[in-house]
């Protein structure tokens, strides 16, 4: 017989049939929207490298959170632009800082919104690194792992006290999940979950974010603490450590160049897995769509579907509201 008997095309003939056999269903519930909190009032400063993304004062961040909620997006993650930066990043635990104030304002206006906070020092240090700098034995200036743990714990505690629903350490110091867990427990926040940026790579895809968060390192790079893009097994080791230390959810970041890592982490653990569709991934889609080189909406949905298909339960994405609206 010249013709095939199994014909997969039979199930592709109509949209109803295709929808019935679709394996991966994207939903607005999958998305977490990153927002950048700045001081002041009525401020919406566009981020030039990220069309559609703004640095927002507290009143504006509440409006944005409300928009996300109306579109069916259940959660936001907050990043801070402080008024003042210093070597330690002390604004990171300022209870009057833009993140702490935004948490309280969002929880007040949209109580169901799950407010997550990014916990890291790079937005608050004047040198732009994710922790405190020290001179090592061999004379190199590097980020001190153990001195940074205490600073991160202060920041996480500040967010917890302001009413955050979850904290997400993104610094990549060794032992930080356990240290933050211990501090939160000691202060009575035993029920506050930690989503760890468990496998976070030293990626060039963070470029536009560093404009948005004003957090580029003044000198050097983050390769001494973030992961080498060439490593996969190491990601699994990082995830296991964070789980041992008490991480409730684990994240892979970036997403698109690391879909294999998402799949392997998904196979390793039964806790929820998140993936961060980072700034550079967003900006590439926006730039190509603006030039009319690709259909922006379709590419966006295809990207997000691939991340979910790879195994992510949750996707942190600047596309969150747009994608939720496109899904209807
Ligand atoms: C903080 C942090 C970064 C991102 C999230 N948290 C930047 C970095 O590590 O340099 C990147 C997010 C993005 O690119 O969208 N350390």
Coordinates of C-alpha atoms and ligand atoms in Angstrom, one line a residue:
X1 CA 0.0 0.0 0.0
X2 CA 1.5 3.3 -1.1
X3 CA -0.3 5.5 1.4
X4 CA 0.2 5.8 5.1
X5 CA -2.5 4.3 7.4
X6 CA -1.6 6.5 10.4
X7 CA -2.4 10.0 9.4
X8 CA -1.6 12.6 12.1
X9 CA -3.1 15.3 9.9
X10 CA -6.6 13.8 10.6
X11 CA -6.5 15.5 14.0
X12 CA -5.3 18.8 12.6
X13 CA -8.2 19.5 10.3
X14 CA -10.2 21.9 12.4
X15 CA -9.5 24.3 15.3
X16 CA -11.8 22.3 17.6
X17 CA -10.0 19.1 16.9
X18 CA -6.7 20.8 17.4
X19 CA -7.8 22.2 20.7
X20 CA -9.0 18.8 21.9
X21 CA -5.6 17.2 21.4
X22 CA -3.5 20.2 22.5
X23 CA -1.0 19.0 25.1
X24 CA 0.0 22.4 26.5
X25 CA -2.5 25.0 27.4
X26 CA -1.2 28.5 28.3
X27 CA -3.3 30.4 30.9
X28 CA -3.0 33.8 32.4
X29 CA -2.7 31.9 35.7
X30 CA 0.8 30.8 34.6
X31 CA 2.2 34.3 34.5
X32 CA 4.1 36.5 37.0
X33 CA 4.5 40.1 36.0
X34 CA 7.8 41.8 36.9
X35 CA 7.4 45.5 38.0
X36 CA 10.0 48.2 38.7
X37 CA 9.2 50.4 41.7
X38 CA 10.6 53.9 41.9
X39 CA 10.2 56.8 44.4
X40 CA 7.9 59.7 43.8
X41 CA 4.3 60.1 42.5
X42 CA 2.8 60.0 39.1
X43 CA 6.0 58.7 37.6
X44 CA 6.0 56.4 34.6
X45 CA 9.5 56.4 33.1
X46 CA 9.7 54.3 29.9
X47 CA 12.6 51.8 29.7
X48 CA 14.0 52.5 26.2
X49 CA 15.3 49.0 25.6
X50 CA 12.0 47.4 26.8
X51 CA 9.1 48.9 24.9
X52 CA 6.0 48.7 27.1
X53 CA 7.9 48.5 30.3
X54 CA 8.1 51.4 32.8
X55 CA 9.8 52.4 36.1
X56 CA 6.7 53.2 38.2
X57 CA 6.1 55.2 41.3
X58 CA 4.0 53.5 44.0
X59 CA 0.6 54.9 42.8
X60 CA 1.4 53.8 39.2
X61 CA 2.5 50.4 40.3
X62 CA -0.8 49.9 42.0
X63 CA -2.5 50.8 38.7
X64 CA -0.4 48.3 36.8
X65 CA -1.0 45.6 39.4
X66 CA -4.7 46.2 39.0
X67 CA -4.5 45.9 35.2
X68 CA -2.7 42.6 35.6
X69 CA -5.3 41.4 38.0
X70 CA -8.1 42.4 35.7
X71 CA -6.4 40.4 32.9
X72 CA -6.3 37.3 35.1
X73 CA -2.6 37.5 36.0
X74 CA -2.4 36.3 39.7
X75 CA 1.0 37.6 40.7
X76 CA 3.7 40.3 40.3
X77 CA 7.3 40.4 41.3
X78 CA 8.8 43.7 42.5
X79 CA 12.2 45.2 41.8
X80 CA 13.4 48.4 43.5
X81 CA 15.0 51.6 42.3
X82 CA 16.1 53.3 45.5
X83 CA 16.8 57.0 46.1
X84 CA 20.2 56.3 47.5
X85 CA 22.9 53.6 46.8
X86 CA 25.9 52.7 49.0
X87 CA 28.5 50.0 49.2
X88 CA 26.3 47.6 51.3
X89 CA 23.0 48.4 49.6
X90 CA 21.4 49.6 52.8
X91 CA 18.3 50.9 51.0
X92 CA 17.5 47.3 50.3
X93 CA 16.0 46.9 53.8
X94 CA 14.5 50.4 54.1
X95 CA 10.9 50.0 55.3
X96 CA 10.1 53.3 53.5
X97 CA 11.8 52.3 50.2
X98 CA 9.8 51.9 47.0
X99 CA 9.5 48.1 47.2
X100 CA 8.3 48.0 50.8
X101 CA 5.8 50.8 50.1
X102 CA 4.6 49.1 46.8
X103 CA 4.0 45.8 48.6
X104 CA 1.7 47.5 51.2
X105 CA 0.0 49.6 48.5
X106 CA -0.7 46.7 46.2
X107 CA -1.9 44.4 49.0
X108 CA -4.2 47.2 50.1
X109 CA -5.7 47.9 46.7
X110 CA -5.7 44.3 45.2
X111 CA -5.6 41.9 48.2
X112 CA -5.8 38.7 46.1
X113 CA -2.7 39.7 44.1
X114 CA 0.3 37.5 45.1
X115 CA 3.1 39.9 45.7
X116 CA 6.6 38.4 45.3
X117 CA 9.8 40.4 45.8
X118 CA 13.1 39.9 44.2
X119 CA 15.7 39.8 47.0
X120 CA 19.2 40.9 45.7
X121 CA 21.6 43.7 46.5
X122 CA 22.6 44.8 42.9
X123 CA 19.8 47.4 42.7
X124 CA 20.9 48.9 45.9
X125 CA 24.7 48.9 45.9
X126 CA 26.7 51.8 44.3
X127 CA 29.0 49.2 42.6
X128 CA 26.2 47.3 41.1
X129 CA 27.2 43.8 42.4
X130 CA 24.8 41.5 44.0
X131 CA 26.5 41.6 47.4
X132 CA 29.2 43.1 49.6
X133 CA 32.7 43.5 48.0
X134 CA 35.8 42.2 49.8
X135 CA 39.4 41.8 48.8
X136 CA 40.2 38.1 48.8
X137 CA 43.5 36.4 49.8
X138 CA 44.9 36.6 46.3
X139 CA 44.1 40.3 46.1
X140 CA 41.1 40.0 43.9
X141 CA 38.0 42.1 44.7
X142 CA 35.0 39.9 44.8
X143 CA 31.6 39.5 46.3
X144 CA 31.8 38.1 49.8
X145 CA 29.5 35.1 50.0
X146 CA 29.0 35.0 53.8
X147 CA 28.9 38.8 54.5
X148 CA 26.2 39.1 51.8
X149 CA 23.9 36.5 53.5
X150 CA 23.1 38.8 56.4
X151 CA 22.2 41.7 54.0
X152 CA 19.9 39.5 52.0
X153 CA 18.2 38.3 55.1
X154 CA 17.6 41.9 56.2
X155 CA 16.1 42.7 52.8
X156 CA 13.9 39.5 52.9
X157 CA 12.7 40.4 56.4
X158 CA 11.9 43.9 55.4
X159 CA 9.7 42.6 52.5
X160 CA 8.1 40.1 54.8
X161 CA 7.2 42.8 57.3
X162 CA 5.8 45.0 54.6
X163 CA 3.4 42.2 53.7
X164 CA 5.0 40.3 50.8
X165 CA 3.5 36.9 50.0
X166 CA 6.7 35.3 48.8
X167 CA 10.4 36.2 48.6
X168 CA 12.7 35.3 45.7
X169 CA 16.4 35.5 46.2
X170 CA 18.2 36.1 42.9
X171 CA 21.8 36.8 44.1
X172 CA 23.3 33.2 43.7
X173 CA 25.2 33.3 47.0
X174 CA 25.8 29.8 48.4
X175 CA 23.6 29.0 51.4
X176 CA 21.3 32.0 51.1
X177 CA 18.0 30.1 50.9
X178 CA 18.8 28.4 54.3
X179 CA 20.0 31.6 55.8
X180 CA 16.9 33.6 54.7
X181 CA 14.6 30.6 55.8
X182 CA 16.2 30.7 59.3
X183 CA 15.8 34.4 59.6
X184 CA 12.2 34.4 58.5
X185 CA 11.4 31.5 60.8
X186 CA 13.0 33.2 63.8
X187 CA 10.9 36.3 63.1
X188 CA 7.6 34.4 62.9
X189 CA 7.3 34.2 59.1
X190 CA 7.3 30.4 59.0
X191 CA 4.5 30.3 56.4
X192 CA 6.2 32.7 53.9
X193 CA 7.4 30.7 50.9
X194 CA 10.7 31.1 49.2
X195 CA 11.1 30.9 45.4
X196 CA 14.8 30.6 44.7
X197 CA 16.4 31.6 41.5
X198 CA 18.1 28.2 41.8
X199 CA 19.7 27.9 38.4
X200 CA 20.6 31.4 37.3
X201 CA 23.1 31.8 34.5
X202 CA 25.6 34.6 33.9
X203 CA 23.6 35.7 30.8
X204 CA 23.9 38.5 28.3
X205 CA 20.1 38.4 28.0
X206 CA 19.9 40.5 31.2
X207 CA 21.2 43.6 29.4
X208 CA 17.9 45.5 29.1
X209 CA 16.9 44.7 32.7
X210 CA 20.1 46.4 33.9
X211 CA 18.8 49.6 32.2
X212 CA 15.4 49.1 33.8
X213 CA 16.8 48.4 37.3
X214 CA 19.9 50.6 37.0
X215 CA 21.9 47.6 38.3
X216 CA 24.8 47.0 35.9
X217 CA 28.0 46.2 37.7
X218 CA 30.3 49.2 37.5
X219 CA 33.3 46.9 37.2
X220 CA 33.7 43.3 36.2
X221 CA 30.8 40.9 35.7
X222 CA 28.7 38.4 37.6
X223 CA 30.5 35.2 36.5
X224 CA 32.0 34.7 39.9
X225 CA 28.5 34.0 41.3
X226 CA 26.1 33.3 38.5
X227 CA 26.3 30.0 36.5
X228 CA 28.3 29.3 33.4
X229 CA 25.9 28.9 30.4
X230 CA 27.8 25.8 29.4
X231 CA 26.7 23.8 32.4
X232 CA 23.7 21.7 32.8
X233 CA 24.5 19.1 35.6
X234 CA 25.6 22.0 37.8
X235 CA 22.0 23.4 37.6
X236 CA 20.7 20.2 39.1
X237 CA 23.2 20.4 41.9
X238 CA 22.2 24.0 42.6
X239 CA 18.5 23.0 42.6
X240 CA 19.2 20.1 45.1
X241 CA 21.1 22.4 47.4
X242 CA 18.3 25.0 47.4
X243 CA 15.6 22.3 48.0
X244 CA 17.7 21.0 50.9
X245 CA 17.8 24.5 52.4
X246 CA 14.1 24.8 52.2
X247 CA 13.2 26.4 48.8
X248 CA 9.5 26.0 48.1
X249 CA 9.7 26.7 44.4
X250 CA 12.7 26.7 42.1
X251 CA 13.4 28.9 39.1
X252 CA 15.5 28.5 36.0
X253 CA 16.7 31.8 34.4
X254 CA 16.8 32.7 31.6
X255 CA 14.2 30.5 29.9
X256 CA 14.6 30.4 26.2
X257 CA 18.2 29.4 25.9
X258 CA 17.8 27.0 28.8
X259 CA 14.7 25.0 27.9
X260 CA 16.8 21.8 28.4
X261 CA 17.5 22.9 31.9
X262 CA 13.8 23.5 32.6
X263 CA 13.0 20.0 31.4
X264 CA 15.8 18.4 33.5
X265 CA 14.8 20.4 36.7
X266 CA 11.2 19.3 36.1
X267 CA 12.3 15.7 36.0
X268 CA 14.4 16.1 39.1
X269 CA 11.8 17.6 41.5
X270 CA 8.1 17.6 42.2
X271 CA 8.1 21.1 43.7
X272 CA 6.7 23.8 41.3
X273 CA 9.2 25.0 38.7
X274 CA 9.3 28.6 37.5
X275 CA 11.2 30.0 34.5
X276 CA 12.2 33.6 33.9
X277 CA 11.5 34.8 30.3
X278 CA 14.1 37.6 30.8
X279 CA 14.4 41.1 29.5
X280 CA 16.6 40.3 26.5
X281 CA 14.2 37.6 25.4
X282 CA 11.4 40.1 25.6
X283 CA 13.3 42.9 23.8
X284 CA 14.3 40.7 20.9
X285 CA 10.6 39.9 20.3
X286 CA 9.6 43.5 20.6
X287 CA 12.4 44.7 18.3
X288 CA 11.6 42.2 15.6
X289 CA 7.9 42.9 15.8
X290 CA 8.5 46.6 15.6
X291 CA 10.5 46.1 12.4
X292 CA 7.6 43.9 11.1
X293 CA 10.0 41.0 10.8
X294 CA 7.8 38.7 12.8
X295 CA 4.2 38.6 14.0
X296 CA 4.8 39.8 17.6
X297 CA 1.7 38.3 19.2
X298 CA 2.2 34.9 17.7
X299 CA 5.9 34.8 18.5
X300 CA 5.2 35.8 22.1
X301 CA 2.6 33.1 22.5
X302 CA 4.9 30.5 20.9
X303 CA 7.8 31.5 23.2
X304 CA 5.6 31.2 26.3
X305 CA 4.1 27.9 25.1
X306 CA 7.6 26.5 24.6
X307 CA 8.6 27.4 28.1
X308 CA 5.5 25.7 29.6
X309 CA 5.9 22.7 27.3
X310 CA 9.5 22.4 28.5
X311 CA 8.1 21.9 32.0
X312 CA 7.7 25.3 33.7
X313 CA 4.6 25.7 35.9
X314 CA 5.0 29.4 36.2
X315 CA 6.6 31.9 33.9
X316 CA 7.9 35.3 34.9
X317 CA 7.4 37.5 31.9
X318 CA 7.1 41.1 30.8
X319 CA 4.6 39.9 28.3
X320 CA 2.2 38.8 31.1
X321 CA -0.6 41.2 30.6
X322 CA -0.4 41.3 26.9
X323 CA -0.3 37.5 26.7
X324 CA -3.2 37.2 29.1
X325 CA -5.2 39.6 27.0
X326 CA -4.3 37.7 23.8
X327 CA -5.4 34.4 25.4
X328 CA -8.8 36.1 26.1
Ligands
LIG1 C1 19.0 40.7 40.1 C2 18.3 40.3 38.9 C3 18.6 40.4 37.6 C4 17.5 39.9 36.9 C5 16.5 39.5 37.8 N1 17.1 39.7 39.1 C6 19.8 40.9 36.9 C7 21.1 40.3 37.0 O1 21.3 39.3 37.6 O2 22.0 41.0 36.5 C8 17.3 39.8 35.4 C9 16.0 39.9 34.9 C10 15.8 40.1 33.4 O3 16.8 40.2 32.6 O4 14.7 40.3 33.0 N2 20.2 40.1 40.4

